[in-house]
PDB file of C-alpha atoms in Angstrom:
ATOM      1  CA  UNK A   1      -9.791 -23.639 -24.458  1.00  0.00           C
ATOM      2  CA  UNK A   2      -7.403 -22.734 -26.810  1.00  0.00           C
ATOM      3  CA  UNK A   3      -3.941 -20.920 -25.028  1.00  0.00           C
ATOM      4  CA  UNK A   4      -3.570 -18.847 -27.907  1.00  0.00           C
ATOM      5  CA  UNK A   5      -6.900 -16.557 -26.411  1.00  0.00           C
ATOM      6  CA  UNK A   6      -5.494 -16.731 -22.805  1.00  0.00           C
ATOM      7  CA  UNK A   7      -2.894 -13.889 -21.683  1.00  0.00           C
ATOM      8  CA  UNK A   8      -1.092 -14.496 -18.991  1.00  0.00           C
ATOM      9  CA  UNK A   9       2.008 -12.523 -17.664  1.00  0.00           C
ATOM     10  CA  UNK A  10       5.156 -14.178 -17.204  1.00  0.00           C
ATOM     11  CA  UNK A  11       6.153 -11.246 -14.399  1.00  0.00           C
ATOM     12  CA  UNK A  12       8.131  -9.241 -16.813  1.00  0.00           C
ATOM     13  CA  UNK A  13       6.817  -6.557 -15.566  1.00  0.00           C
ATOM     14  CA  UNK A  14       6.757  -6.368 -11.233  1.00  0.00           C
ATOM     15  CA  UNK A  15       4.738  -2.755 -11.302  1.00  0.00           C
ATOM     16  CA  UNK A  16       2.184  -4.678 -12.052  1.00  0.00           C
ATOM     17  CA  UNK A  17       1.841  -7.507  -9.516  1.00  0.00           C
ATOM     18  CA  UNK A  18       2.362  -4.727  -6.394  1.00  0.00           C
ATOM     19  CA  UNK A  19      -1.800  -3.395  -5.315  1.00  0.00           C
ATOM     20  CA  UNK A  20      -1.664   0.808  -5.829  1.00  0.00           C
ATOM     21  CA  UNK A  21      -2.417   1.259  -2.100  1.00  0.00           C
ATOM     22  CA  UNK A  22       1.105  -0.331  -2.069  1.00  0.00           C
ATOM     23  CA  UNK A  23       3.226   1.768  -4.166  1.00  0.00           C
ATOM     24  CA  UNK A  24       5.468   4.515  -2.259  1.00  0.00           C
ATOM     25  CA  UNK A  25       5.684   7.803  -4.540  1.00  0.00           C
ATOM     26  CA  UNK A  26       8.239   8.293  -6.977  1.00  0.00           C
ATOM     27  CA  UNK A  27      12.011   9.075  -5.211  1.00  0.00           C
ATOM     28  CA  UNK A  28      10.042   8.586  -1.825  1.00  0.00           C
ATOM     29  CA  UNK A  29      12.621   6.404   0.586  1.00  0.00           C
ATOM     30  CA  UNK A  30      10.453   2.995   1.600  1.00  0.00           C
ATOM     31  CA  UNK A  31      10.761   3.519   5.399  1.00  0.00           C
ATOM     32  CA  UNK A  32       9.328   0.801   7.734  1.00  0.00           C
ATOM     33  CA  UNK A  33       9.348  -0.087  11.800  1.00  0.00           C
ATOM     34  CA  UNK A  34      11.810  -2.872  12.613  1.00  0.00           C
ATOM     35  CA  UNK A  35       8.577  -5.086  13.401  1.00  0.00           C
ATOM     36  CA  UNK A  36       7.670  -4.082   9.582  1.00  0.00           C
ATOM     37  CA  UNK A  37      11.247  -5.260   8.942  1.00  0.00           C
ATOM     38  CA  UNK A  38      11.027  -8.710  10.180  1.00  0.00           C
ATOM     39  CA  UNK A  39       7.522  -9.798   9.030  1.00  0.00           C
ATOM     40  CA  UNK A  40       9.017  -8.893   5.864  1.00  0.00           C
ATOM     41  CA  UNK A  41      11.589 -11.032   6.272  1.00  0.00           C
ATOM     42  CA  UNK A  42      10.097 -13.854   7.910  1.00  0.00           C
ATOM     43  CA  UNK A  43       7.228 -14.437   4.855  1.00  0.00           C
ATOM     44  CA  UNK A  44      10.261 -14.492   2.521  1.00  0.00           C
ATOM     45  CA  UNK A  45      11.902 -17.183   4.434  1.00  0.00           C
ATOM     46  CA  UNK A  46       8.667 -18.977   4.594  1.00  0.00           C
ATOM     47  CA  UNK A  47       8.350 -18.569   1.738  1.00  0.00           C
ATOM     48  CA  UNK A  48      11.313 -19.705   0.433  1.00  0.00           C
ATOM     49  CA  UNK A  49      12.283 -22.247   2.453  1.00  0.00           C
ATOM     50  CA  UNK A  50       8.497 -23.850   2.571  1.00  0.00           C
ATOM     51  CA  UNK A  51       5.695 -22.839   0.480  1.00  0.00           C
ATOM     52  CA  UNK A  52       8.444 -23.046  -2.806  1.00  0.00           C
ATOM     53  CA  UNK A  53       9.731 -26.163  -2.346  1.00  0.00           C
ATOM     54  CA  UNK A  54       6.365 -27.998  -0.993  1.00  0.00           C
ATOM     55  CA  UNK A  55       4.956 -26.761  -4.512  1.00  0.00           C
ATOM     56  CA  UNK A  56       8.060 -28.094  -6.529  1.00  0.00           C
ATOM     57  CA  UNK A  57       7.391 -31.084  -5.468  1.00  0.00           C
ATOM     58  CA  UNK A  58       3.894 -30.904  -5.634  1.00  0.00           C
ATOM     59  CA  UNK A  59       4.295 -29.484  -9.487  1.00  0.00           C
ATOM     60  CA  UNK A  60       7.012 -33.022  -9.806  1.00  0.00           C
ATOM     61  CA  UNK A  61       4.460 -35.241  -9.175  1.00  0.00           C
ATOM     62  CA  UNK A  62       2.325 -33.760 -10.795  1.00  0.00           C
ATOM     63  CA  UNK A  63       4.171 -33.884 -13.946  1.00  0.00           C
ATOM     64  CA  UNK A  64       5.077 -36.892 -13.689  1.00  0.00           C
ATOM     65  CA  UNK A  65       1.809 -38.162 -14.039  1.00  0.00           C
ATOM     66  CA  UNK A  66       1.559 -37.712 -17.656  1.00  0.00           C
ATOM     67  CA  UNK A  67      -0.344 -35.998 -20.292  1.00  0.00           C
ATOM     68  CA  UNK A  68      -0.401 -31.837 -18.415  1.00  0.00           C
ATOM     69  CA  UNK A  69      -2.652 -29.895 -20.696  1.00  0.00           C
ATOM     70  CA  UNK A  70      -5.997 -31.576 -18.957  1.00  0.00           C
ATOM     71  CA  UNK A  71      -3.749 -32.336 -15.235  1.00  0.00           C
ATOM     72  CA  UNK A  72      -5.164 -30.259 -12.828  1.00  0.00           C
ATOM     73  CA  UNK A  73      -2.834 -30.660 -10.333  1.00  0.00           C
ATOM     74  CA  UNK A  74       0.408 -29.729 -12.045  1.00  0.00           C
ATOM     75  CA  UNK A  75      -1.558 -26.903 -13.548  1.00  0.00           C
ATOM     76  CA  UNK A  76      -2.332 -25.522 -10.552  1.00  0.00           C
ATOM     77  CA  UNK A  77       1.173 -26.037  -9.141  1.00  0.00           C
ATOM     78  CA  UNK A  78       2.221 -23.997 -11.934  1.00  0.00           C
ATOM     79  CA  UNK A  79      -0.155 -20.812 -11.687  1.00  0.00           C
ATOM     80  CA  UNK A  80       1.180 -20.563  -7.755  1.00  0.00           C
ATOM     81  CA  UNK A  81       4.869 -21.486  -8.325  1.00  0.00           C
ATOM     82  CA  UNK A  82       4.534 -18.605 -10.079  1.00  0.00           C
ATOM     83  CA  UNK A  83       2.640 -16.462  -7.616  1.00  0.00           C
ATOM     84  CA  UNK A  84       4.992 -16.970  -5.397  1.00  0.00           C
ATOM     85  CA  UNK A  85       7.840 -16.660  -7.720  1.00  0.00           C
ATOM     86  CA  UNK A  86       5.723 -13.522  -8.413  1.00  0.00           C
ATOM     87  CA  UNK A  87       5.877 -12.769  -4.360  1.00  0.00           C
ATOM     88  CA  UNK A  88       9.441 -13.369  -3.196  1.00  0.00           C
ATOM     89  CA  UNK A  89      10.556 -10.837  -5.909  1.00  0.00           C
ATOM     90  CA  UNK A  90       8.634  -8.183  -4.622  1.00  0.00           C
ATOM     91  CA  UNK A  91       9.470  -9.075  -0.743  1.00  0.00           C
ATOM     92  CA  UNK A  92      13.245  -8.554  -1.712  1.00  0.00           C
ATOM     93  CA  UNK A  93      12.784  -5.617  -3.950  1.00  0.00           C
ATOM     94  CA  UNK A  94      11.264  -3.918  -0.651  1.00  0.00           C
ATOM     95  CA  UNK A  95      13.544  -5.567   1.515  1.00  0.00           C
ATOM     96  CA  UNK A  96      16.093  -4.334  -0.095  1.00  0.00           C
ATOM     97  CA  UNK A  97      15.122  -0.593  -0.585  1.00  0.00           C
ATOM     98  CA  UNK A  98      14.435  -0.771   3.456  1.00  0.00           C
ATOM     99  CA  UNK A  99      15.380   2.010   5.239  1.00  0.00           C
ATOM    100  CA  UNK A 100      14.173   0.630   8.955  1.00  0.00           C
ATOM    101  CA  UNK A 101      13.307   3.610  11.575  1.00  0.00           C
ATOM    102  CA  UNK A 102      13.491   3.002  15.251  1.00  0.00           C
ATOM    103  CA  UNK A 103      10.975   4.713  16.922  1.00  0.00           C
ATOM    104  CA  UNK A 104      12.179   4.963  20.127  1.00  0.00           C
ATOM    105  CA  UNK A 105      14.697   6.361  19.153  1.00  0.00           C
ATOM    106  CA  UNK A 106      13.529   9.587  17.532  1.00  0.00           C
ATOM    107  CA  UNK A 107      15.001  12.890  19.504  1.00  0.00           C
ATOM    108  CA  UNK A 108      11.790  15.066  18.007  1.00  0.00           C
ATOM    109  CA  UNK A 109       9.759  13.237  20.910  1.00  0.00           C
ATOM    110  CA  UNK A 110       7.124  16.790  20.609  1.00  0.00           C
ATOM    111  CA  UNK A 111       6.281  16.471  17.229  1.00  0.00           C
ATOM    112  CA  UNK A 112       4.954  13.683  15.071  1.00  0.00           C
ATOM    113  CA  UNK A 113       7.076  11.996  13.102  1.00  0.00           C
ATOM    114  CA  UNK A 114       7.167   8.243  11.165  1.00  0.00           C
ATOM    115  CA  UNK A 115       7.264   5.964  13.607  1.00  0.00           C
ATOM    116  CA  UNK A 116       4.669   7.758  16.500  1.00  0.00           C
ATOM    117  CA  UNK A 117       2.053   6.583  18.515  1.00  0.00           C
ATOM    118  CA  UNK A 118      -0.730   9.450  17.615  1.00  0.00           C
ATOM    119  CA  UNK A 119      -3.777  10.662  19.686  1.00  0.00           C
ATOM    120  CA  UNK A 120      -6.272  12.101  18.382  1.00  0.00           C
ATOM    121  CA  UNK A 121      -9.433  13.488  18.505  1.00  0.00           C
ATOM    122  CA  UNK A 122     -12.375  14.707  15.691  1.00  0.00           C
ATOM    123  CA  UNK A 123     -13.095  18.302  16.261  1.00  0.00           C
ATOM    124  CA  UNK A 124     -15.944  18.044  14.184  1.00  0.00           C
ATOM    125  CA  UNK A 125     -17.620  15.504  15.859  1.00  0.00           C
ATOM    126  CA  UNK A 126     -19.666  15.875  19.055  1.00  0.00           C
ATOM    127  CA  UNK A 127     -18.684  12.196  20.514  1.00  0.00           C
ATOM    128  CA  UNK A 128     -15.460  13.377  21.313  1.00  0.00           C
ATOM    129  CA  UNK A 129     -14.043  10.125  20.707  1.00  0.00           C
ATOM    130  CA  UNK A 130     -10.416   9.651  20.895  1.00  0.00           C
ATOM    131  CA  UNK A 131      -8.615   7.829  18.681  1.00  0.00           C
ATOM    132  CA  UNK A 132      -4.514   6.004  18.630  1.00  0.00           C
ATOM    133  CA  UNK A 133      -2.680   5.378  15.326  1.00  0.00           C
ATOM    134  CA  UNK A 134       0.837   4.502  14.689  1.00  0.00           C
ATOM    135  CA  UNK A 135       2.746   5.991  11.758  1.00  0.00           C
ATOM    136  CA  UNK A 136       3.799   3.432  10.115  1.00  0.00           C
ATOM    137  CA  UNK A 137       5.216   1.944   6.957  1.00  0.00           C
ATOM    138  CA  UNK A 138       3.440   1.417   3.377  1.00  0.00           C
ATOM    139  CA  UNK A 139       3.791  -2.630   3.850  1.00  0.00           C
ATOM    140  CA  UNK A 140       2.341  -3.116   7.189  1.00  0.00           C
ATOM    141  CA  UNK A 141      -0.155  -0.736   7.494  1.00  0.00           C
ATOM    142  CA  UNK A 142      -2.927  -2.070   9.033  1.00  0.00           C
ATOM    143  CA  UNK A 143      -5.919   0.064  10.053  1.00  0.00           C
ATOM    144  CA  UNK A 144      -7.686  -2.945  12.548  1.00  0.00           C
ATOM    145  CA  UNK A 145      -5.213  -2.359  14.860  1.00  0.00           C
ATOM    146  CA  UNK A 146      -4.178   1.243  14.803  1.00  0.00           C
ATOM    147  CA  UNK A 147      -1.594   1.486  12.210  1.00  0.00           C
ATOM    148  CA  UNK A 148      -1.505   3.667   9.070  1.00  0.00           C
ATOM    149  CA  UNK A 149       1.098   4.423   6.279  1.00  0.00           C
ATOM    150  CA  UNK A 150       2.760   7.327   6.494  1.00  0.00           C
ATOM    151  CA  UNK A 151       2.499   8.354   2.540  1.00  0.00           C
ATOM    152  CA  UNK A 152      -1.511   8.355   3.729  1.00  0.00           C
ATOM    153  CA  UNK A 153      -3.574  11.171   4.062  1.00  0.00           C
ATOM    154  CA  UNK A 154      -4.581  11.082   7.712  1.00  0.00           C
ATOM    155  CA  UNK A 155      -0.557  10.283   8.467  1.00  0.00           C
ATOM    156  CA  UNK A 156       0.325  12.875   5.853  1.00  0.00           C
ATOM    157  CA  UNK A 157      -1.552  15.838   7.880  1.00  0.00           C
ATOM    158  CA  UNK A 158      -0.480  14.961  11.166  1.00  0.00           C
ATOM    159  CA  UNK A 159       3.359  14.548  10.287  1.00  0.00           C
ATOM    160  CA  UNK A 160       5.172  17.367  11.883  1.00  0.00           C
ATOM    161  CA  UNK A 161       2.110  18.404  14.382  1.00  0.00           C
ATOM    162  CA  UNK A 162       2.204  18.770  17.557  1.00  0.00           C
ATOM    163  CA  UNK A 163       0.497  18.019  20.871  1.00  0.00           C
ATOM    164  CA  UNK A 164      -2.603  20.390  20.712  1.00  0.00           C
ATOM    165  CA  UNK A 165      -2.304  21.197  17.053  1.00  0.00           C
ATOM    166  CA  UNK A 166      -5.693  20.866  15.181  1.00  0.00           C
ATOM    167  CA  UNK A 167      -4.761  20.212  11.656  1.00  0.00           C
ATOM    168  CA  UNK A 168      -6.845  20.107   8.445  1.00  0.00           C
ATOM    169  CA  UNK A 169      -7.114  17.162   5.508  1.00  0.00           C
ATOM    170  CA  UNK A 170      -8.615  16.211   3.022  1.00  0.00           C
ATOM    171  CA  UNK A 171     -10.204  12.415   4.374  1.00  0.00           C
ATOM    172  CA  UNK A 172     -12.379  10.054   1.349  1.00  0.00           C
ATOM    173  CA  UNK A 173     -15.994  11.818   3.500  1.00  0.00           C
ATOM    174  CA  UNK A 174     -14.765  15.588   2.968  1.00  0.00           C
ATOM    175  CA  UNK A 175     -12.872  17.824   4.498  1.00  0.00           C
ATOM    176  CA  UNK A 176     -11.774  17.475   8.398  1.00  0.00           C
ATOM    177  CA  UNK A 177     -10.472  18.551  11.689  1.00  0.00           C
ATOM    178  CA  UNK A 178      -8.347  17.232  13.574  1.00  0.00           C
ATOM    179  CA  UNK A 179      -6.818  17.967  16.912  1.00  0.00           C
ATOM    180  CA  UNK A 180      -2.770  16.288  18.360  1.00  0.00           C
ATOM    181  CA  UNK A 181      -4.494  15.216  21.713  1.00  0.00           C
ATOM    182  CA  UNK A 182      -0.712  13.155  23.041  1.00  0.00           C
ATOM    183  CA  UNK A 183       1.984  11.681  20.794  1.00  0.00           C
ATOM    184  CA  UNK A 184       4.118   8.991  22.096  1.00  0.00           C
ATOM    185  CA  UNK A 185       7.119   6.975  20.801  1.00  0.00           C
ATOM    186  CA  UNK A 186       7.746   3.232  21.935  1.00  0.00           C
TER     187      UNK A 186
END
């Protein structure tokens, strides 16, 4: 295909590389737990010390093979190198703007704040099953292991609640009421 018809992002607009679900609200601080901060540091270190040098070596080898226009290793390698560089820039920005909060240092343990692990029961549900969620930073949220971002609708509804409080929030399935059963900071 002629290069005139191919559009490639040169990485000039870094906001395009951040998925919408991971973007912080305008003016908000980038809160994260120590575990989340260390995870980003490890990923950055791995990309800089292992992945990028290996890909640079591959691209150099592919370039030495001659015609670059039809060299799949070279084309893929350059593309992968751009992806790695984009991720490195993203991680550096996130780490520089991080405000690390240690949940164990929380003084108001009777209220839900960032880092809290909260046990809740859905008031509208008949089974009364308890769910446990930890409120964490946007970069470390993973609902499959019980960690939700502090900017999610559920976390926003829980913030400043106390044990026994019933809070209402708008979930993707519609309005819900939940009761706060227990608050822990670990």
